[in-house]
Amino acid sequence: MDVDPEKVRALKRGEMPFYEPHLAEVVADAGQNLKFTTEYSEAIPQAHVIFIAVGTPPGQNGNPDLRYLESAARSIGENLGSHFTVIVNKSTVPIGSGVWVDSLLRDAFERNGSRGGFAVASNPEFLREGSALHDSLYPDRVVIGTAETTTAEVLYTLYRPILEQSFVAPRYLPRPEGLQAAPLISTDLASAELIKYAANAFLSLKISYINEIGILAEKVGADIAQVAKGIGLDARIGTRFLQAGIGWGGSCFGKDTAALAATASDYGLDMPIVKAAREVNSRQRQRVLEKLLSELHTLKGRTIGVLGLAFKPNTDDLRDAPAVDVAKRLIERGARVKAHDPIAMERFRKENPNSEVICCSTAEEVAVGADALVLATEWPQYRDLNWEQVGSTMRSAIILDARLALDRARITRAGFRYAGLAERTKGAVMKERDVSAATISG
Ligand code: UDX
């Protein structure tokens, strides 16, 4: 159930409210097992397990806005059936919210005079947009947080086909080779809630760490891609989430790192590592402007083409998208910005009706008359553009690869001046004398 009638009407027609690979196929395959409604009274009374998956957008002082969670909890409490029901917090909620949701439900439940009883559990979500269904069916782990054995058993039964990998894999989402089971972490409410924040913060700082190393790599003449591989192959570190570039965006990392620091501060604690990860991330966006400035000497009056708007490929989500932020900063500096995204264009227009960004229907169109291009989202199709042709229509064939995703040799052959966000600068290696000085002082 969703309170938005337009969304529900669209879903009933088989239209998905956002872009996510295979979502329409999964919904179609579910057939009559999946019904959509705007009414709590239709969705709740017969349910044995209820997942709360409402938005928890950024609120004040880093804390998420919990008004949708509160409203959902109250309405669920008023509509609970006469059997035992498990209510699961899927939304990313501040630590301690499980207890709060329980009290909201209890108030409403008691006013309603229901008989069945209920329990609240936390079951944090770890899926990534763009590979949401893959991550849901083949998770690295499932985390269940509850104080009660019965509740844990209900959720274990629900997740069993995924934990044991005993379901028939959809033809469009084959099971990864060798995957036989997914581990279950069954714990208390607060631990489950903290796992979610601690995981997202760790991934964020992993990315910020490689971006910080990238800045040094640029100075000392090292290749950040090789450095990332060289450290990532240490199994204790791991190769994933070490892709340097413009930094992270999206609906989770920014919000969750802010919320984690805010929770810590409620307890009189500081979180310097998490805060530093946020600072490094924000600096990466500014570095795009600095790089452009060093290539073009001024931004005022320049035309900059931005390739990609979504916060990452395979989604049309623009929340905290680095590309959108950079486009805004460029416009503030007096540049003219043209942009393209294979999927997120329509959403961008809808969400930014007054934006001065010139929306183009192809990447080639973005390039016409541009002083420089910025690869802001690494959609695979951008790798294979006809770069000779693209460059020939630009005022100056300069590309800033802010995701370090393009084939530098190929693009340079096509006549481009290629700049990466962690680019090796010629002659940047310290002089021998300086190296020994650094070694001695180190
Ligand atoms: C994230 C978490 O990965 C997921 O577990 C959680 O449930 C929700 O938040 P999501 O925001 O969908 O998922 O995207 P993710 O793939 O994690 O990427 C987040 C951002 O980091 C993107 O902007 C991406 O471009 C960037 N990123 C990711 C990097 O810059 N480098 C990397 O190595 C990986």
Coordinates of C-alpha atoms and ligand atoms in Angstrom, one line a residue:
M1 CA 0.0 0.0 0.0
D2 CA 1.1 3.5 -0.7
V3 CA -0.6 6.8 0.2
D4 CA 0.1 8.2 -3.2
P5 CA -3.0 7.4 -5.4
E6 CA -1.1 8.3 -8.6
K7 CA 1.6 5.8 -7.9
V8 CA -0.8 3.1 -7.1
R9 CA -2.9 3.7 -10.2
A10 CA 0.3 3.5 -12.3
L11 CA 1.4 0.3 -10.6
K12 CA -2.0 -1.2 -11.3
R13 CA -1.5 -0.4 -15.0
G14 CA 1.9 -2.2 -14.8
E15 CA 3.9 1.1 -14.9
M16 CA 6.9 1.3 -12.6
P17 CA 7.3 4.5 -10.6
F18 CA 11.1 4.6 -11.2
Y19 CA 13.7 3.0 -13.4
E20 CA 15.1 -0.3 -12.0
P21 CA 16.3 -3.1 -14.2
H22 CA 13.9 -6.1 -14.3
L23 CA 11.4 -4.5 -11.8
A24 CA 8.6 -4.6 -14.4
E25 CA 9.3 -8.2 -15.1
V26 CA 9.3 -9.2 -11.4
V27 CA 6.0 -7.4 -10.9
A28 CA 4.4 -9.0 -13.9
D29 CA 5.7 -12.5 -12.8
A30 CA 4.1 -12.0 -9.4
G31 CA 0.7 -11.7 -11.1
Q32 CA -2.2 -12.0 -8.7
N33 CA 0.1 -12.5 -5.7
L34 CA 0.9 -8.8 -5.8
K35 CA -2.0 -6.3 -5.3
F36 CA -1.7 -2.5 -4.9
T37 CA -3.9 -0.3 -2.8
T38 CA -4.0 3.1 -1.1
E39 CA -6.0 1.7 1.9
Y40 CA -4.5 0.5 5.1
S41 CA -7.8 -1.2 5.8
E42 CA -7.2 -3.4 2.7
A43 CA -3.5 -4.1 3.2
I44 CA -3.0 -4.6 6.9
P45 CA -5.7 -6.7 8.7
Q46 CA -4.9 -10.0 6.9
A47 CA -1.1 -9.5 6.9
H48 CA 1.2 -11.7 9.0
V49 CA 4.3 -9.7 8.2
I50 CA 4.2 -6.0 7.4
F51 CA 7.3 -4.2 6.0
I52 CA 7.5 -0.5 6.6
A53 CA 9.5 0.9 3.7
V54 CA 8.5 4.6 3.7
G55 CA 11.0 7.3 2.9
T56 CA 13.1 8.8 5.7
P57 CA 14.4 11.9 3.9
P58 CA 17.1 14.2 5.4
G59 CA 15.6 16.4 8.1
Q60 CA 17.2 18.9 10.4
N61 CA 20.7 18.7 11.9
G62 CA 21.5 15.5 10.1
N63 CA 18.6 13.6 11.6
P64 CA 16.2 12.0 9.1
D65 CA 12.6 13.2 8.9
L66 CA 10.5 10.5 10.5
R67 CA 7.0 11.9 9.8
Y68 CA 6.2 9.2 7.2
L69 CA 7.4 6.5 9.6
E70 CA 5.3 7.9 12.4
S71 CA 2.2 8.1 10.2
A72 CA 2.6 4.6 8.8
A73 CA 3.2 3.1 12.3
R74 CA 0.0 4.8 13.7
S75 CA -2.1 3.7 10.7
I76 CA -0.8 0.1 10.9
G77 CA -1.6 0.0 14.6
E78 CA -5.2 1.1 13.9
N79 CA -5.7 -1.6 11.3
L80 CA -4.0 -4.7 12.8
G81 CA -5.9 -8.0 12.5
S82 CA -6.8 -10.4 15.2
H83 CA -3.8 -12.7 14.8
F84 CA -0.1 -12.1 15.8
T85 CA 1.6 -9.7 13.3
V86 CA 5.3 -8.9 12.8
I87 CA 6.0 -5.3 11.8
V88 CA 9.3 -4.9 10.2
N89 CA 11.3 -1.7 9.8
K90 CA 12.8 -1.8 6.4
S91 CA 13.3 1.9 6.1
T92 CA 16.7 3.1 7.4
V93 CA 15.7 4.6 10.7
P94 CA 17.8 6.1 13.5
I95 CA 19.0 3.7 16.2
G96 CA 16.3 3.3 18.7
S97 CA 13.4 3.7 16.2
G98 CA 12.3 0.1 16.7
V99 CA 11.3 0.9 20.3
W100 CA 9.6 4.2 19.2
V101 CA 7.6 2.4 16.4
D102 CA 6.6 -0.2 19.0
S103 CA 5.2 2.5 21.3
L104 CA 3.3 4.2 18.4
L105 CA 1.8 0.9 17.3
R106 CA 0.9 0.0 20.9
D107 CA -1.0 3.3 21.4
A108 CA -3.0 2.9 18.2
F109 CA -3.5 -0.8 18.8
E110 CA -4.9 -0.4 22.3
R111 CA -7.2 2.4 21.2
N112 CA -8.4 0.0 18.5
G113 CA -9.1 -2.7 21.1
S114 CA -7.4 -5.4 18.9
R115 CA -6.6 -8.8 20.3
G116 CA -3.9 -10.5 18.2
G117 CA -0.7 -8.9 19.4
F118 CA 2.3 -7.8 17.5
A119 CA 6.1 -7.4 17.6
V120 CA 8.5 -5.0 15.9
A121 CA 11.6 -6.2 14.2
S122 CA 14.4 -4.5 12.2
N123 CA 15.5 -6.0 8.9
P124 CA 17.8 -3.5 7.3
E125 CA 18.0 -3.3 3.5
F126 CA 21.4 -3.5 1.8
L127 CA 20.3 -3.4 -1.9
R128 CA 22.0 -1.1 -4.3
E129 CA 19.9 0.9 -6.8
G130 CA 20.4 -0.4 -10.3
S131 CA 21.0 -3.9 -9.1
A132 CA 18.2 -3.9 -6.5
L133 CA 16.6 -7.2 -7.5
H134 CA 19.9 -9.1 -7.8
D135 CA 20.9 -7.9 -4.4
S136 CA 17.5 -8.8 -2.9
L137 CA 17.6 -12.4 -4.2
Y138 CA 21.3 -13.0 -3.7
P139 CA 22.2 -11.0 -0.7
D140 CA 25.6 -11.1 1.0
R141 CA 23.7 -11.6 4.3
V142 CA 20.3 -11.1 5.8
V143 CA 20.1 -9.2 9.1
I144 CA 17.1 -9.6 11.5
G145 CA 16.9 -7.7 14.7
T146 CA 14.3 -8.5 17.3
A147 CA 14.0 -9.2 21.0
E148 CA 11.8 -12.2 20.6
T149 CA 12.2 -15.8 19.3
T150 CA 8.7 -16.1 17.8
T151 CA 9.3 -13.0 15.7
A152 CA 12.8 -14.2 14.6
E153 CA 11.2 -17.5 13.6
V154 CA 8.5 -15.8 11.5
L155 CA 11.1 -13.9 9.6
Y156 CA 13.4 -16.8 9.2
T157 CA 10.5 -18.8 7.6
L158 CA 9.8 -15.9 5.3
Y159 CA 13.5 -15.5 4.2
R160 CA 14.2 -19.3 4.1
P161 CA 14.0 -19.6 0.3
I162 CA 16.6 -16.8 0.0
L163 CA 18.8 -18.0 2.9
E164 CA 18.8 -21.5 1.5
Q165 CA 18.7 -20.4 -2.1
S166 CA 16.0 -22.9 -2.7
F167 CA 13.8 -20.7 -5.0
V168 CA 13.7 -21.0 -8.8
A169 CA 15.8 -18.2 -10.1
P170 CA 14.0 -15.9 -12.6
R171 CA 15.4 -16.4 -16.1
Y172 CA 16.5 -12.7 -16.3
L173 CA 18.2 -12.9 -12.9
P174 CA 20.3 -16.1 -12.8
R175 CA 21.8 -17.2 -9.6
P176 CA 25.5 -16.3 -9.3
E177 CA 27.6 -19.4 -9.9
G178 CA 28.6 -21.2 -6.7
L179 CA 26.0 -19.4 -4.5
Q180 CA 24.4 -22.0 -2.2
A181 CA 23.2 -20.0 0.8
A182 CA 23.1 -16.6 2.3
P183 CA 24.1 -16.1 6.0
L184 CA 21.6 -14.9 8.5
I185 CA 22.5 -12.5 11.4
S186 CA 19.9 -12.8 14.0
T187 CA 20.4 -10.1 16.6
D188 CA 18.7 -7.5 18.8
L189 CA 16.9 -4.4 17.5
A190 CA 19.6 -1.8 18.2
S191 CA 22.4 -3.9 16.7
A192 CA 20.4 -4.5 13.5
E193 CA 19.8 -0.8 13.2
L194 CA 23.4 0.1 13.8
I195 CA 24.6 -2.5 11.3
K196 CA 22.8 -0.6 8.6
Y197 CA 24.4 2.7 9.4
A198 CA 27.8 1.3 10.1
A199 CA 27.8 -0.6 6.8
N200 CA 26.8 2.4 4.7
A201 CA 29.3 4.6 6.5
F202 CA 32.1 2.1 5.9
L203 CA 31.4 1.9 2.2
S204 CA 31.3 5.7 2.1
L205 CA 34.6 6.0 3.8
K206 CA 36.2 3.4 1.6
I207 CA 35.3 5.5 -1.5
S208 CA 36.5 8.7 0.2
Y209 CA 39.7 7.0 1.2
I210 CA 40.5 6.0 -2.4
N211 CA 39.7 9.5 -3.5
E212 CA 42.0 11.0 -0.9
I213 CA 44.8 8.6 -2.0
G214 CA 43.9 9.7 -5.6
I215 CA 44.8 13.3 -4.9
L216 CA 48.2 12.2 -3.6
A217 CA 48.6 9.7 -6.5
E218 CA 48.1 12.6 -8.9
K219 CA 50.9 14.6 -7.2
V220 CA 53.4 11.7 -7.0
G221 CA 52.7 10.5 -10.5
A222 CA 51.0 7.2 -9.5
D223 CA 48.1 5.5 -11.3
I224 CA 45.2 5.4 -8.9
A225 CA 43.5 2.5 -10.7
Q226 CA 46.6 0.4 -10.2
V227 CA 46.9 1.5 -6.6
A228 CA 43.2 0.6 -5.9
K229 CA 43.8 -2.8 -7.5
G230 CA 47.1 -3.3 -5.6
I231 CA 45.5 -2.6 -2.2
G232 CA 42.1 -4.2 -3.0
L233 CA 43.5 -7.6 -3.8
D234 CA 44.5 -7.9 -0.2
A235 CA 41.4 -10.0 0.9
R236 CA 41.2 -8.0 4.1
I237 CA 40.6 -4.9 2.1
G238 CA 38.7 -6.1 -1.0
T239 CA 38.5 -4.6 -4.5
R240 CA 34.9 -3.3 -4.4
F241 CA 34.0 0.3 -3.6
L242 CA 37.5 1.5 -4.4
Q243 CA 36.6 3.2 -7.7
A244 CA 38.0 6.7 -7.4
G245 CA 36.2 9.7 -9.0
I246 CA 33.7 12.4 -8.3
G247 CA 32.7 10.6 -5.1
W248 CA 29.4 9.2 -3.8
G249 CA 25.9 10.5 -4.2
G250 CA 22.5 9.0 -3.9
S251 CA 19.8 8.8 -1.3
C252 CA 21.8 6.8 1.3
F253 CA 25.5 7.6 1.9
G254 CA 25.1 11.3 2.5
K255 CA 22.0 10.9 4.6
D256 CA 23.2 7.9 6.6
T257 CA 26.7 9.3 7.4
A258 CA 25.0 12.6 8.6
A259 CA 22.5 10.6 10.7
L260 CA 25.3 8.4 12.2
A261 CA 27.3 11.5 13.2
A262 CA 24.1 13.1 14.6
T263 CA 23.2 10.0 16.7
A264 CA 26.8 9.9 18.1
S265 CA 26.5 13.6 19.0
D266 CA 23.2 12.9 20.9
Y267 CA 25.3 10.7 23.1
G268 CA 28.1 13.3 23.4
L269 CA 30.4 11.5 20.9
D270 CA 32.3 12.7 17.9
M271 CA 32.8 10.7 14.8
P272 CA 35.9 12.2 13.1
I273 CA 36.4 9.4 10.6
V274 CA 32.8 9.6 9.3
K275 CA 32.9 13.4 9.2
A276 CA 36.2 13.3 7.3
A277 CA 34.7 11.0 4.7
R278 CA 31.9 13.5 4.1
E279 CA 34.4 16.4 3.7
V280 CA 36.5 14.5 1.3
N281 CA 33.4 13.6 -0.7
S282 CA 32.3 17.1 -1.0
R283 CA 35.8 18.3 -2.0
Q284 CA 35.7 15.9 -5.0
R285 CA 32.8 17.8 -6.5
Q286 CA 34.7 21.1 -6.0
R287 CA 37.8 19.5 -7.6
V288 CA 35.8 19.0 -10.9
L289 CA 35.4 22.8 -11.0
E290 CA 39.0 23.4 -10.2
K291 CA 40.2 21.0 -12.9
L292 CA 37.9 22.7 -15.5
L293 CA 39.2 26.0 -14.4
S294 CA 42.8 24.9 -14.8
E295 CA 42.0 23.7 -18.3
L296 CA 39.8 26.6 -19.4
H297 CA 41.2 29.5 -17.2
T298 CA 37.8 30.9 -16.7
L299 CA 34.3 29.3 -16.4
K300 CA 32.3 32.4 -17.1
G301 CA 30.9 32.3 -20.6
R302 CA 32.2 28.7 -21.2
T303 CA 29.9 26.0 -22.4
I304 CA 30.4 22.8 -20.4
G305 CA 28.7 19.5 -21.5
V306 CA 27.8 17.1 -18.7
L307 CA 27.5 13.4 -19.6
G308 CA 25.2 11.6 -17.1
L309 CA 23.0 13.1 -14.4
A310 CA 21.9 10.1 -12.3
F311 CA 23.9 9.5 -9.2
K312 CA 25.2 6.3 -10.8
P313 CA 24.4 4.2 -13.9
N314 CA 21.3 2.0 -14.2
T315 CA 19.0 4.3 -12.2
D316 CA 17.1 7.5 -12.8
D317 CA 17.6 8.6 -9.2
L318 CA 19.0 12.1 -9.0
R319 CA 19.1 12.5 -5.2
D320 CA 22.4 14.1 -4.2
A321 CA 23.7 13.3 -7.6
P322 CA 27.2 14.7 -8.0
A323 CA 26.5 15.6 -11.7
V324 CA 23.5 17.8 -10.7
D325 CA 25.5 19.5 -8.0
V326 CA 28.4 20.1 -10.3
A327 CA 26.0 21.5 -13.0
K328 CA 24.6 23.9 -10.4
R329 CA 28.0 25.1 -9.3
L330 CA 29.1 25.6 -12.9
I331 CA 26.0 27.7 -13.6
E332 CA 26.7 29.7 -10.4
R333 CA 30.1 30.4 -11.8
G334 CA 28.7 31.8 -15.1
A335 CA 29.1 28.7 -17.3
R336 CA 26.4 27.5 -19.7
V337 CA 25.7 23.8 -19.0
K338 CA 24.4 21.3 -21.5
A339 CA 23.6 17.8 -20.2
H340 CA 22.4 14.3 -21.2
D341 CA 21.5 11.1 -19.4
P342 CA 20.2 8.0 -21.1
I343 CA 17.5 7.4 -18.5
A344 CA 17.2 10.3 -16.0
M345 CA 16.5 13.2 -18.4
E346 CA 12.7 13.2 -18.0
R347 CA 13.0 13.0 -14.2
F348 CA 15.6 15.8 -14.2
R349 CA 13.2 18.1 -16.1
K350 CA 10.3 17.2 -13.8
E351 CA 12.3 17.7 -10.6
N352 CA 14.1 20.9 -11.8
P353 CA 11.6 22.8 -13.9
N354 CA 13.5 26.1 -13.4
S355 CA 16.9 24.8 -14.0
E356 CA 19.1 26.6 -16.6
V357 CA 20.7 23.3 -17.6
I358 CA 20.1 22.7 -21.4
C359 CA 18.8 19.2 -21.7
C360 CA 20.0 17.4 -24.8
S361 CA 18.5 14.2 -26.3
T362 CA 21.9 12.7 -27.2
A363 CA 25.5 12.8 -25.9
E364 CA 26.6 14.0 -29.3
E365 CA 24.2 17.0 -29.0
V366 CA 25.8 17.9 -25.7
A367 CA 29.2 18.2 -27.3
V368 CA 28.2 20.6 -30.1
G369 CA 29.9 24.0 -29.3
A370 CA 31.2 22.8 -25.9
D371 CA 34.5 24.0 -24.5
A372 CA 34.8 20.9 -22.4
L373 CA 32.9 17.7 -21.5
V374 CA 32.6 16.2 -18.1
L375 CA 31.9 12.5 -17.7
A376 CA 29.8 12.7 -14.5
T377 CA 28.0 9.3 -14.5
E378 CA 29.7 6.3 -16.1
W379 CA 26.9 4.9 -18.2
P380 CA 28.5 2.2 -20.4
Q381 CA 27.3 3.7 -23.6
Y382 CA 29.5 6.8 -23.1
R383 CA 32.6 4.6 -23.4
D384 CA 31.7 3.7 -26.9
L385 CA 30.9 7.1 -28.4
N386 CA 32.5 8.0 -31.7
W387 CA 35.0 10.3 -30.1
E388 CA 36.5 11.6 -33.4
Q389 CA 33.1 12.8 -34.4
V390 CA 32.2 14.1 -30.9
G391 CA 35.4 16.1 -30.7
S392 CA 35.0 17.6 -34.2
T393 CA 31.8 19.5 -33.1
M394 CA 33.3 20.9 -29.9
R395 CA 34.9 24.4 -29.5
S396 CA 37.8 22.7 -27.8
A397 CA 38.1 18.9 -27.5
I398 CA 38.7 18.6 -23.8
I399 CA 37.2 15.9 -21.6
L400 CA 37.3 15.7 -17.8
D401 CA 36.8 12.0 -16.9
A402 CA 35.3 12.5 -13.4
R403 CA 34.6 8.8 -13.0
L404 CA 37.9 7.5 -14.4
A405 CA 35.9 5.2 -16.7
L406 CA 36.9 6.1 -20.2
D407 CA 39.6 4.6 -22.4
R408 CA 42.2 7.4 -22.1
A409 CA 44.4 6.1 -25.0
R410 CA 41.5 5.9 -27.4
I411 CA 40.2 9.3 -26.5
T412 CA 43.6 10.9 -26.8
R413 CA 44.0 9.2 -30.2
A414 CA 40.7 10.9 -31.2
G415 CA 42.3 14.2 -30.6
F416 CA 41.1 15.0 -27.1
R417 CA 42.9 16.6 -24.3
Y418 CA 42.0 14.0 -21.6
A419 CA 42.0 15.0 -17.9
G420 CA 41.1 12.6 -15.1
L421 CA 40.0 13.5 -11.6
A422 CA 43.1 11.7 -10.3
E423 CA 45.2 12.2 -13.3
R424 CA 49.0 11.5 -13.3
T425 CA 50.6 14.9 -13.8
K426 CA 53.8 14.8 -15.8
G427 CA 56.8 16.0 -13.8
A428 CA 54.9 15.9 -10.6
V429 CA 57.2 13.3 -9.1
M430 CA 59.3 14.8 -6.3
K431 CA 62.9 15.5 -7.1
E432 CA 65.4 13.0 -5.7
R433 CA 66.6 15.5 -3.0
D434 CA 63.0 16.1 -1.8
V435 CA 62.3 12.3 -1.7
S436 CA 65.3 11.7 0.6
A437 CA 64.3 14.7 2.7
A438 CA 60.8 13.3 3.0
T439 CA 62.1 9.9 3.8
I440 CA 64.3 11.2 6.6
S441 CA 61.6 13.3 8.1
G442 CA 59.1 10.4 7.7
Ligands
UDX1 C1 24.0 2.1 -1.2 C2 24.6 0.8 -0.5 O1 25.6 0.3 -1.4 C3 23.5 -0.1 -0.2 O2 24.0 -1.3 0.4 C4 22.4 0.5 0.6 O3 21.3 -0.4 0.8 C5 21.9 1.8 0.0 O4 23.0 2.7 -0.3 P1 23.2 2.9 -3.6 O5 23.1 4.3 -3.0 O6 22.1 2.4 -4.4 O7 23.5 1.8 -2.4 O8 24.5 2.9 -4.5 P2 26.0 2.4 -4.5 O9 26.2 1.4 -5.5 O10 26.4 2.0 -3.1 O11 26.7 3.8 -4.9 C6 26.7 4.9 -4.1 C7 27.5 6.0 -4.7 O12 28.9 5.7 -4.6 C8 27.3 6.3 -6.2 O13 27.3 7.6 -6.4 C9 28.5 5.6 -6.8 O14 28.8 6.2 -8.1 C10 29.6 5.9 -5.8 N1 30.7 4.9 -5.9 C11 30.4 3.6 -5.6 C12 32.0 5.4 -6.1 O15 32.2 6.6 -6.3 N2 33.0 4.5 -6.1 C13 32.8 3.1 -5.8 O16 33.8 2.4 -5.8 C14 31.5 2.7 -5.6

